[in-house]
Amino acid sequence: MKAYFDDNNYDVSSSTNYDWDFAEGFTIDRGATFYMDVYNYTGEMFYVGVKIGDSVTVYPADFDDMMGEYSFGRALVADGDIVIKVGATEEEIAF
């Protein structure tokens, strides 16, 4: 698993394993469920592209009215090789 993102703008992490380094990449067991979080340091809207095997899904960040910021969190299943892209626009994260 590997994530592509600007670490000056975004933090990509997992509460499943706090030691995982998404920028460097790591291995996860096939079929394992993990939780992924993305935070935007600038507070602006962003998108998360997730490619698992051949399946690609683009998720818009969620806006929290109470906090006034965007974030992303989702449980995912590692059913294949995983590539994650985080960016300000859908075009920026295209596969």
Short mmCIF file of C-alpha atoms in Angstrom, two decimals:
data_model
loop_
_atom_site.label_atom_id
_atom_site.label_comp_id
_atom_site.label_asym_id
_atom_site.label_seq_id
_atom_site.Cartn_x
_atom_site.Cartn_y
_atom_site.Cartn_z
CA MET A 1 0.00 0.00 0.00
CA LYS A 2 1.26 3.47 -0.86
CA ALA A 3 -0.24 6.94 -0.79
CA TYR A 4 0.65 9.94 -2.94
CA PHE A 5 0.01 13.32 -1.33
CA ASP A 6 1.65 16.65 -0.52
CA ASP A 7 2.76 16.23 3.09
CA ASN A 8 2.84 20.03 3.49
CA ASN A 9 -0.95 20.06 3.00
CA TYR A 10 -2.21 16.64 4.10
CA ASP A 11 -1.73 14.05 6.82
CA VAL A 12 -2.61 10.46 5.90
CA SER A 13 -2.70 8.01 8.79
CA SER A 14 -4.47 4.97 10.17
CA SER A 15 -5.84 4.24 13.62
CA THR A 16 -5.49 0.55 12.72
CA ASN A 17 -1.69 0.89 12.97
CA TYR A 18 -0.13 4.22 13.95
CA ASP A 19 3.31 3.05 12.71
CA TRP A 20 2.24 2.80 9.06
CA ASP A 21 3.97 5.34 6.83
CA PHE A 22 1.65 5.94 3.88
CA ALA A 23 4.21 8.06 2.00
CA GLU A 24 6.87 5.34 2.19
CA GLY A 25 4.42 2.50 1.62
CA PHE A 26 3.94 -0.72 3.56
CA THR A 27 2.49 -4.21 3.27
CA ILE A 28 -0.90 -5.25 4.59
CA ASP A 29 -2.45 -8.72 4.50
CA ARG A 30 -4.89 -9.33 1.65
CA GLY A 31 -8.46 -9.26 2.94
CA ALA A 32 -7.57 -7.21 6.02
CA THR A 33 -9.80 -4.30 6.99
CA PHE A 34 -8.10 -1.06 7.96
CA TYR A 35 -9.21 2.46 8.79
CA MET A 36 -7.69 5.43 6.98
CA ASP A 37 -7.81 9.11 7.98
CA VAL A 38 -6.85 12.16 5.92
CA TYR A 39 -6.64 15.67 7.31
CA ASN A 40 -6.01 18.85 5.37
CA TYR A 41 -3.76 21.38 7.14
CA THR A 42 -5.21 24.25 5.06
CA GLY A 43 -8.83 23.45 5.90
CA GLU A 44 -9.88 23.41 2.24
CA MET A 45 -11.90 20.87 0.28
CA PHE A 46 -9.99 17.85 -1.08
CA TYR A 47 -10.51 14.45 -2.69
CA VAL A 48 -9.18 10.97 -1.93
CA GLY A 49 -8.73 8.48 -4.75
CA VAL A 50 -8.50 4.84 -3.70
CA LYS A 51 -7.46 2.12 -6.11
CA ILE A 52 -7.79 -1.42 -4.76
CA GLY A 53 -6.83 -3.95 -7.40
CA ASP A 54 -8.53 -2.65 -10.57
CA SER A 55 -11.34 -0.83 -8.75
CA VAL A 56 -11.05 2.97 -8.38
CA THR A 57 -13.25 5.07 -6.12
CA VAL A 58 -13.02 8.83 -5.60
CA TYR A 59 -14.25 10.20 -2.29
CA PRO A 60 -14.87 13.87 -1.53
CA ALA A 61 -13.75 15.00 1.92
CA ASP A 62 -16.47 15.54 4.51
CA PHE A 63 -17.12 19.01 5.92
CA ASP A 64 -17.54 19.22 9.69
CA ASP A 65 -19.84 22.15 10.51
CA MET A 66 -18.76 22.18 14.16
CA MET A 67 -15.02 22.26 13.40
CA GLY A 68 -15.27 24.26 10.16
CA GLU A 69 -12.85 21.97 8.32
CA TYR A 70 -12.69 19.08 5.88
CA SER A 71 -11.49 15.58 6.70
CA PHE A 72 -11.81 12.03 5.43
CA GLY A 73 -12.13 8.76 7.29
CA ARG A 74 -13.18 5.36 6.02
CA ALA A 75 -12.75 1.67 6.67
CA LEU A 76 -11.36 -0.14 3.62
CA VAL A 77 -10.68 -3.79 2.79
CA ALA A 78 -7.35 -4.72 1.20
CA ASP A 79 -8.73 -6.96 -1.55
CA GLY A 80 -5.77 -6.22 -3.86
CA ASP A 81 -2.84 -3.86 -4.33
CA ILE A 82 -3.72 -0.45 -2.90
CA VAL A 83 -2.77 2.98 -4.20
CA ILE A 84 -4.12 6.14 -2.60
CA LYS A 85 -3.97 9.67 -4.00
CA VAL A 86 -4.96 12.83 -2.14
CA GLY A 87 -5.38 16.21 -3.84
CA ALA A 88 -7.37 19.41 -4.11
CA THR A 89 -9.26 18.36 -7.27
CA GLU A 90 -10.56 15.15 -8.82
CA GLU A 91 -8.28 15.73 -11.81
CA GLU A 92 -5.25 15.90 -9.52
CA ILE A 93 -5.91 12.39 -8.19
CA ALA A 94 -6.85 10.70 -11.48
CA PHE A 95 -5.40 7.23 -12.05
#
